[in-house]
Amino acid sequence: MKVSLIAAVSDNGVIGTGEGGIPWELPRDARHFREYTAGKWMLLGRKTYEEMEGWFRDQTPLVMTRQSDYSLPQGYAVSSVEEAIAEAEKHGAEELVVSGGAEIYRAALPFVTRMIITRIHNTLKGTKTFPEEDWERWTLVKDEEWPADEDNIYNMTLQIYVSERNPKR
């Protein structure tokens, strides 16, 4: 099973406000996120999952939480990345998409072999940032510019990275 990571990251590394939510509204990136995750298993932290409540249609969320009694209307609660991978594999998933937040990205990066990153070309306010990463192990395979337009106020770049050198898998 493939373990991927999808994130939108500002020029200064911000991925979230720290008060719930993201500091941008970019329909093109939201559409891309929804299209990429359609029909897939997603690993999210509890706070990210709760911020996205009502968003899941045909995705299967795996919510990583320290709360042993956490229940959700669809999907599964897990306590580790390893447990999430095992749960998705048990159900025949071909891909697990790590979808945030910051702590989940940090915990999952050692398992990830593909990253789908939307680079938002602006410096934005927020306290949640994408984790430091050894970019030497990654190969950029896609680099597509998305210019700002009437619906998307920032220029963006969609970048896809792959790595065969994955320490945990």
PDB file of N, CA and C in Angstrom, residues 104-165:
ATOM      1  N   ILE A 104       0.456  15.238  12.804  1.00  0.00           N
ATOM      2  CA  ILE A 104       0.243  14.028  12.016  1.00  0.00           C
ATOM      3  C   ILE A 104       1.237  13.978  10.857  1.00  0.00           C
ATOM      4  N   TYR A 105       1.457  15.107  10.196  1.00  0.00           N
ATOM      5  CA  TYR A 105       2.476  15.149   9.135  1.00  0.00           C
ATOM      6  C   TYR A 105       3.831  14.714   9.696  1.00  0.00           C
ATOM      7  N   ARG A 106       4.196  15.280  10.832  1.00  0.00           N
ATOM      8  CA  ARG A 106       5.493  14.984  11.446  1.00  0.00           C
ATOM      9  C   ARG A 106       5.615  13.491  11.760  1.00  0.00           C
ATOM     10  N   ALA A 107       4.580  12.914  12.323  1.00  0.00           N
ATOM     11  CA  ALA A 107       4.618  11.491  12.683  1.00  0.00           C
ATOM     12  C   ALA A 107       4.634  10.586  11.454  1.00  0.00           C
ATOM     13  N   ALA A 108       3.973  11.007  10.390  1.00  0.00           N
ATOM     14  CA  ALA A 108       3.806  10.150   9.212  1.00  0.00           C
ATOM     15  C   ALA A 108       4.926  10.266   8.193  1.00  0.00           C
ATOM     16  N   LEU A 109       5.668  11.365   8.182  1.00  0.00           N
ATOM     17  CA  LEU A 109       6.678  11.574   7.144  1.00  0.00           C
ATOM     18  C   LEU A 109       7.627  10.388   6.950  1.00  0.00           C
ATOM     19  N   PRO A 110       8.061   9.702   7.997  1.00  0.00           N
ATOM     20  CA  PRO A 110       8.959   8.565   7.776  1.00  0.00           C
ATOM     21  C   PRO A 110       8.328   7.404   6.983  1.00  0.00           C
ATOM     22  N   PHE A 111       7.021   7.399   6.830  1.00  0.00           N
ATOM     23  CA  PHE A 111       6.323   6.325   6.123  1.00  0.00           C
ATOM     24  C   PHE A 111       5.930   6.712   4.699  1.00  0.00           C
ATOM     25  N   VAL A 112       6.018   7.990   4.389  1.00  0.00           N
ATOM     26  CA  VAL A 112       5.492   8.544   3.147  1.00  0.00           C
ATOM     27  C   VAL A 112       6.481   8.346   1.993  1.00  0.00           C
ATOM     28  N   THR A 113       5.932   7.955   0.823  1.00  0.00           N
ATOM     29  CA  THR A 113       6.762   7.831  -0.379  1.00  0.00           C
ATOM     30  C   THR A 113       6.305   8.774  -1.494  1.00  0.00           C
ATOM     31  N   ARG A 114       5.260   9.539  -1.246  1.00  0.00           N
ATOM     32  CA  ARG A 114       4.768  10.491  -2.246  1.00  0.00           C
ATOM     33  C   ARG A 114       4.181  11.688  -1.503  1.00  0.00           C
ATOM     34  N   MET A 115       4.576  12.886  -1.931  1.00  0.00           N
ATOM     35  CA  MET A 115       4.015  14.107  -1.348  1.00  0.00           C
ATOM     36  C   MET A 115       3.407  14.953  -2.444  1.00  0.00           C
ATOM     37  N   ILE A 116       2.185  15.414  -2.201  1.00  0.00           N
ATOM     38  CA  ILE A 116       1.470  16.308  -3.096  1.00  0.00           C
ATOM     39  C   ILE A 116       1.359  17.634  -2.335  1.00  0.00           C
ATOM     40  N   ILE A 117       2.139  18.621  -2.757  1.00  0.00           N
ATOM     41  CA  ILE A 117       2.231  19.879  -2.027  1.00  0.00           C
ATOM     42  C   ILE A 117       1.746  21.025  -2.912  1.00  0.00           C
ATOM     43  N   THR A 118       0.800  21.803  -2.404  1.00  0.00           N
ATOM     44  CA  THR A 118       0.429  23.052  -3.051  1.00  0.00           C
ATOM     45  C   THR A 118       1.216  24.152  -2.350  1.00  0.00           C
ATOM     46  N   ARG A 119       2.120  24.775  -3.076  1.00  0.00           N
ATOM     47  CA  ARG A 119       2.902  25.894  -2.541  1.00  0.00           C
ATOM     48  C   ARG A 119       2.095  27.168  -2.767  1.00  0.00           C
ATOM     49  N   ILE A 120       1.747  27.831  -1.678  1.00  0.00           N
ATOM     50  CA  ILE A 120       0.987  29.076  -1.751  1.00  0.00           C
ATOM     51  C   ILE A 120       1.991  30.215  -1.659  1.00  0.00           C
ATOM     52  N   HIS A 121       2.087  30.994  -2.720  1.00  0.00           N
ATOM     53  CA  HIS A 121       3.123  32.006  -2.816  1.00  0.00           C
ATOM     54  C   HIS A 121       2.712  33.310  -2.130  1.00  0.00           C
ATOM     55  N   ASN A 122       2.787  33.245  -0.796  1.00  0.00           N
ATOM     56  CA  ASN A 122       2.546  34.401   0.038  1.00  0.00           C
ATOM     57  C   ASN A 122       3.004  34.052   1.442  1.00  0.00           C
ATOM     58  N   THR A 123       3.364  35.065   2.205  1.00  0.00           N
ATOM     59  CA  THR A 123       3.707  34.887   3.616  1.00  0.00           C
ATOM     60  C   THR A 123       2.432  35.109   4.411  1.00  0.00           C
ATOM     61  N   LEU A 124       2.026  34.089   5.153  1.00  0.00           N
ATOM     62  CA  LEU A 124       0.740  34.150   5.851  1.00  0.00           C
ATOM     63  C   LEU A 124       0.922  33.948   7.347  1.00  0.00           C
ATOM     64  N   LYS A 125      -0.038  34.455   8.112  1.00  0.00           N
ATOM     65  CA  LYS A 125       0.003  34.324   9.570  1.00  0.00           C
ATOM     66  C   LYS A 125      -0.574  32.980   9.985  1.00  0.00           C
ATOM     67  N   GLY A 126       0.099  32.361  10.940  1.00  0.00           N
ATOM     68  CA  GLY A 126      -0.364  31.105  11.494  1.00  0.00           C
ATOM     69  C   GLY A 126       0.723  30.500  12.347  1.00  0.00           C
ATOM     70  N   THR A 127       0.311  29.646  13.273  1.00  0.00           N
ATOM     71  CA  THR A 127       1.287  29.025  14.173  1.00  0.00           C
ATOM     72  C   THR A 127       1.537  27.558  13.839  1.00  0.00           C
ATOM     73  N   LYS A 128       0.738  26.982  12.962  1.00  0.00           N
ATOM     74  CA  LYS A 128       0.934  25.585  12.558  1.00  0.00           C
ATOM     75  C   LYS A 128       1.743  25.568  11.265  1.00  0.00           C
ATOM     76  N   THR A 129       2.867  24.867  11.300  1.00  0.00           N
ATOM     77  CA  THR A 129       3.753  24.853  10.146  1.00  0.00           C
ATOM     78  C   THR A 129       4.053  23.425   9.699  1.00  0.00           C
ATOM     79  N   PHE A 130       4.422  23.313   8.440  1.00  0.00           N
ATOM     80  CA  PHE A 130       4.819  22.024   7.886  1.00  0.00           C
ATOM     81  C   PHE A 130       6.149  21.630   8.527  1.00  0.00           C
ATOM     82  N   PRO A 131       6.305  20.365   8.871  1.00  0.00           N
ATOM     83  CA  PRO A 131       7.536  19.955   9.559  1.00  0.00           C
ATOM     84  C   PRO A 131       8.783  20.083   8.688  1.00  0.00           C
ATOM     85  N   GLU A 132       9.908  20.235   9.349  1.00  0.00           N
ATOM     86  CA  GLU A 132      11.199  20.220   8.656  1.00  0.00           C
ATOM     87  C   GLU A 132      11.349  18.862   7.978  1.00  0.00           C
ATOM     88  N   GLU A 133      11.949  18.862   6.794  1.00  0.00           N
ATOM     89  CA  GLU A 133      12.088  17.608   6.055  1.00  0.00           C
ATOM     90  C   GLU A 133      13.426  17.581   5.336  1.00  0.00           C
ATOM     91  N   ASP A 134      13.979  16.399   5.202  1.00  0.00           N
ATOM     92  CA  ASP A 134      15.208  16.178   4.442  1.00  0.00           C
ATOM     93  C   ASP A 134      14.829  16.055   2.972  1.00  0.00           C
ATOM     94  N   TRP A 135      14.891  17.168   2.249  1.00  0.00           N
ATOM     95  CA  TRP A 135      14.460  17.188   0.855  1.00  0.00           C
ATOM     96  C   TRP A 135      15.425  16.447  -0.049  1.00  0.00           C
ATOM     97  N   GLU A 136      16.570  16.060   0.446  1.00  0.00           N
ATOM     98  CA  GLU A 136      17.538  15.288  -0.346  1.00  0.00           C
ATOM     99  C   GLU A 136      16.960  13.940  -0.763  1.00  0.00           C
ATOM    100  N   ARG A 137      16.057  13.389   0.013  1.00  0.00           N
ATOM    101  CA  ARG A 137      15.503  12.066  -0.303  1.00  0.00           C
ATOM    102  C   ARG A 137      14.340  12.120  -1.285  1.00  0.00           C
ATOM    103  N   TRP A 138      13.953  13.307  -1.708  1.00  0.00           N
ATOM    104  CA  TRP A 138      12.786  13.483  -2.565  1.00  0.00           C
ATOM    105  C   TRP A 138      13.178  13.896  -3.978  1.00  0.00           C
ATOM    106  N   THR A 139      12.427  13.399  -4.956  1.00  0.00           N
ATOM    107  CA  THR A 139      12.592  13.786  -6.352  1.00  0.00           C
ATOM    108  C   THR A 139      11.323  14.497  -6.794  1.00  0.00           C
ATOM    109  N   LEU A 140      11.475  15.710  -7.307  1.00  0.00           N
ATOM    110  CA  LEU A 140      10.337  16.471  -7.821  1.00  0.00           C
ATOM    111  C   LEU A 140       9.942  15.900  -9.181  1.00  0.00           C
ATOM    112  N   VAL A 141       8.684  15.424  -9.293  1.00  0.00           N
ATOM    113  CA  VAL A 141       8.227  14.822 -10.557  1.00  0.00           C
ATOM    114  C   VAL A 141       7.154  15.653 -11.256  1.00  0.00           C
ATOM    115  N   LYS A 142       6.602  16.637 -10.557  1.00  0.00           N
ATOM    116  CA  LYS A 142       5.621  17.530 -11.169  1.00  0.00           C
ATOM    117  C   LYS A 142       5.770  18.903 -10.544  1.00  0.00           C
ATOM    118  N   ASP A 143       5.698  19.931 -11.385  1.00  0.00           N
ATOM    119  CA  ASP A 143       5.851  21.307 -10.935  1.00  0.00           C
ATOM    120  C   ASP A 143       4.957  22.169 -11.827  1.00  0.00           C
ATOM    121  N   GLU A 144       3.708  22.376 -11.391  1.00  0.00           N
ATOM    122  CA  GLU A 144       2.700  23.050 -12.226  1.00  0.00           C
ATOM    123  C   GLU A 144       2.271  24.363 -11.591  1.00  0.00           C
ATOM    124  N   GLU A 145       2.448  25.449 -12.328  1.00  0.00           N
ATOM    125  CA  GLU A 145       2.066  26.775 -11.843  1.00  0.00           C
ATOM    126  C   GLU A 145       0.555  26.967 -11.934  1.00  0.00           C
ATOM    127  N   TRP A 146      -0.030  27.522 -10.888  1.00  0.00           N
ATOM    128  CA  TRP A 146      -1.429  27.909 -10.869  1.00  0.00           C
ATOM    129  C   TRP A 146      -1.485  29.412 -10.575  1.00  0.00           C
ATOM    130  N   PRO A 147      -1.644  30.239 -11.584  1.00  0.00           N
ATOM    131  CA  PRO A 147      -1.665  31.692 -11.339  1.00  0.00           C
ATOM    132  C   PRO A 147      -2.918  32.128 -10.572  1.00  0.00           C
ATOM    133  N   ALA A 148      -2.768  33.224  -9.852  1.00  0.00           N
ATOM    134  CA  ALA A 148      -3.920  33.820  -9.161  1.00  0.00           C
ATOM    135  C   ALA A 148      -4.963  34.203 -10.204  1.00  0.00           C
ATOM    136  N   ASP A 149      -6.219  34.179  -9.787  1.00  0.00           N
ATOM    137  CA  ASP A 149      -7.309  34.579 -10.671  1.00  0.00           C
ATOM    138  C   ASP A 149      -8.415  35.193  -9.818  1.00  0.00           C
ATOM    139  N   GLU A 150      -9.579  35.396 -10.396  1.00  0.00           N
ATOM    140  CA  GLU A 150     -10.652  36.074  -9.652  1.00  0.00           C
ATOM    141  C   GLU A 150     -11.140  35.280  -8.444  1.00  0.00           C
ATOM    142  N   ASP A 151     -10.949  33.954  -8.435  1.00  0.00           N
ATOM    143  CA  ASP A 151     -11.396  33.125  -7.310  1.00  0.00           C
ATOM    144  C   ASP A 151     -10.276  32.759  -6.344  1.00  0.00           C
ATOM    145  N   ASN A 152      -9.027  32.820  -6.798  1.00  0.00           N
ATOM    146  CA  ASN A 152      -7.867  32.386  -6.020  1.00  0.00           C
ATOM    147  C   ASN A 152      -6.887  33.555  -5.932  1.00  0.00           C
ATOM    148  N   ILE A 153      -6.799  34.167  -4.749  1.00  0.00           N
ATOM    149  CA  ILE A 153      -6.068  35.431  -4.643  1.00  0.00           C
ATOM    150  C   ILE A 153      -4.547  35.273  -4.635  1.00  0.00           C
ATOM    151  N   TYR A 154      -4.023  34.064  -4.467  1.00  0.00           N
ATOM    152  CA  TYR A 154      -2.576  33.856  -4.447  1.00  0.00           C
ATOM    153  C   TYR A 154      -2.149  32.981  -5.612  1.00  0.00           C
ATOM    154  N   ASN A 155      -0.942  33.256  -6.126  1.00  0.00           N
ATOM    155  CA  ASN A 155      -0.309  32.324  -7.044  1.00  0.00           C
ATOM    156  C   ASN A 155       0.023  31.057  -6.262  1.00  0.00           C
ATOM    157  N   MET A 156      -0.090  29.918  -6.929  1.00  0.00           N
ATOM    158  CA  MET A 156       0.220  28.638  -6.298  1.00  0.00           C
ATOM    159  C   MET A 156       1.035  27.795  -7.267  1.00  0.00           C
ATOM    160  N   THR A 157       1.735  26.817  -6.721  1.00  0.00           N
ATOM    161  CA  THR A 157       2.434  25.823  -7.523  1.00  0.00           C
ATOM    162  C   THR A 157       2.097  24.455  -6.954  1.00  0.00           C
ATOM    163  N   LEU A 158       1.612  23.570  -7.807  1.00  0.00           N
ATOM    164  CA  LEU A 158       1.374  22.191  -7.404  1.00  0.00           C
ATOM    165  C   LEU A 158       2.669  21.422  -7.647  1.00  0.00           C
ATOM    166  N   GLN A 159       3.197  20.818  -6.590  1.00  0.00           N
ATOM    167  CA  GLN A 159       4.423  20.035  -6.707  1.00  0.00           C
ATOM    168  C   GLN A 159       4.173  18.629  -6.190  1.00  0.00           C
ATOM    169  N   ILE A 160       4.666  17.659  -6.942  1.00  0.00           N
ATOM    170  CA  ILE A 160       4.573  16.266  -6.512  1.00  0.00           C
ATOM    171  C   ILE A 160       5.993  15.726  -6.404  1.00  0.00           C
ATOM    172  N   TYR A 161       6.269  15.133  -5.249  1.00  0.00           N
ATOM    173  CA  TYR A 161       7.571  14.554  -4.950  1.00  0.00           C
ATOM    174  C   TYR A 161       7.406  13.061  -4.699  1.00  0.00           C
ATOM    175  N   VAL A 162       8.405  12.279  -5.079  1.00  0.00           N
ATOM    176  CA  VAL A 162       8.426  10.857  -4.759  1.00  0.00           C
ATOM    177  C   VAL A 162       9.771  10.510  -4.135  1.00  0.00           C
ATOM    178  N   SER A 163       9.770   9.436  -3.362  1.00  0.00           N
ATOM    179  CA  SER A 163      10.997   8.967  -2.728  1.00  0.00           C
ATOM    180  C   SER A 163      10.963   7.455  -2.636  1.00  0.00           C
ATOM    181  N   GLU A 164      12.023   6.841  -3.082  1.00  0.00           N
ATOM    182  CA  GLU A 164      12.177   5.393  -2.914  1.00  0.00           C
ATOM    183  C   GLU A 164      12.895   5.103  -1.601  1.00  0.00           C
ATOM    184  N   ARG A 165      13.607   6.091  -1.087  1.00  0.00           N
ATOM    185  CA  ARG A 165      14.368   5.914   0.138  1.00  0.00           C
ATOM    186  C   ARG A 165      13.504   6.302   1.321  1.00  0.00           C
TER     187      ARG A 165
END
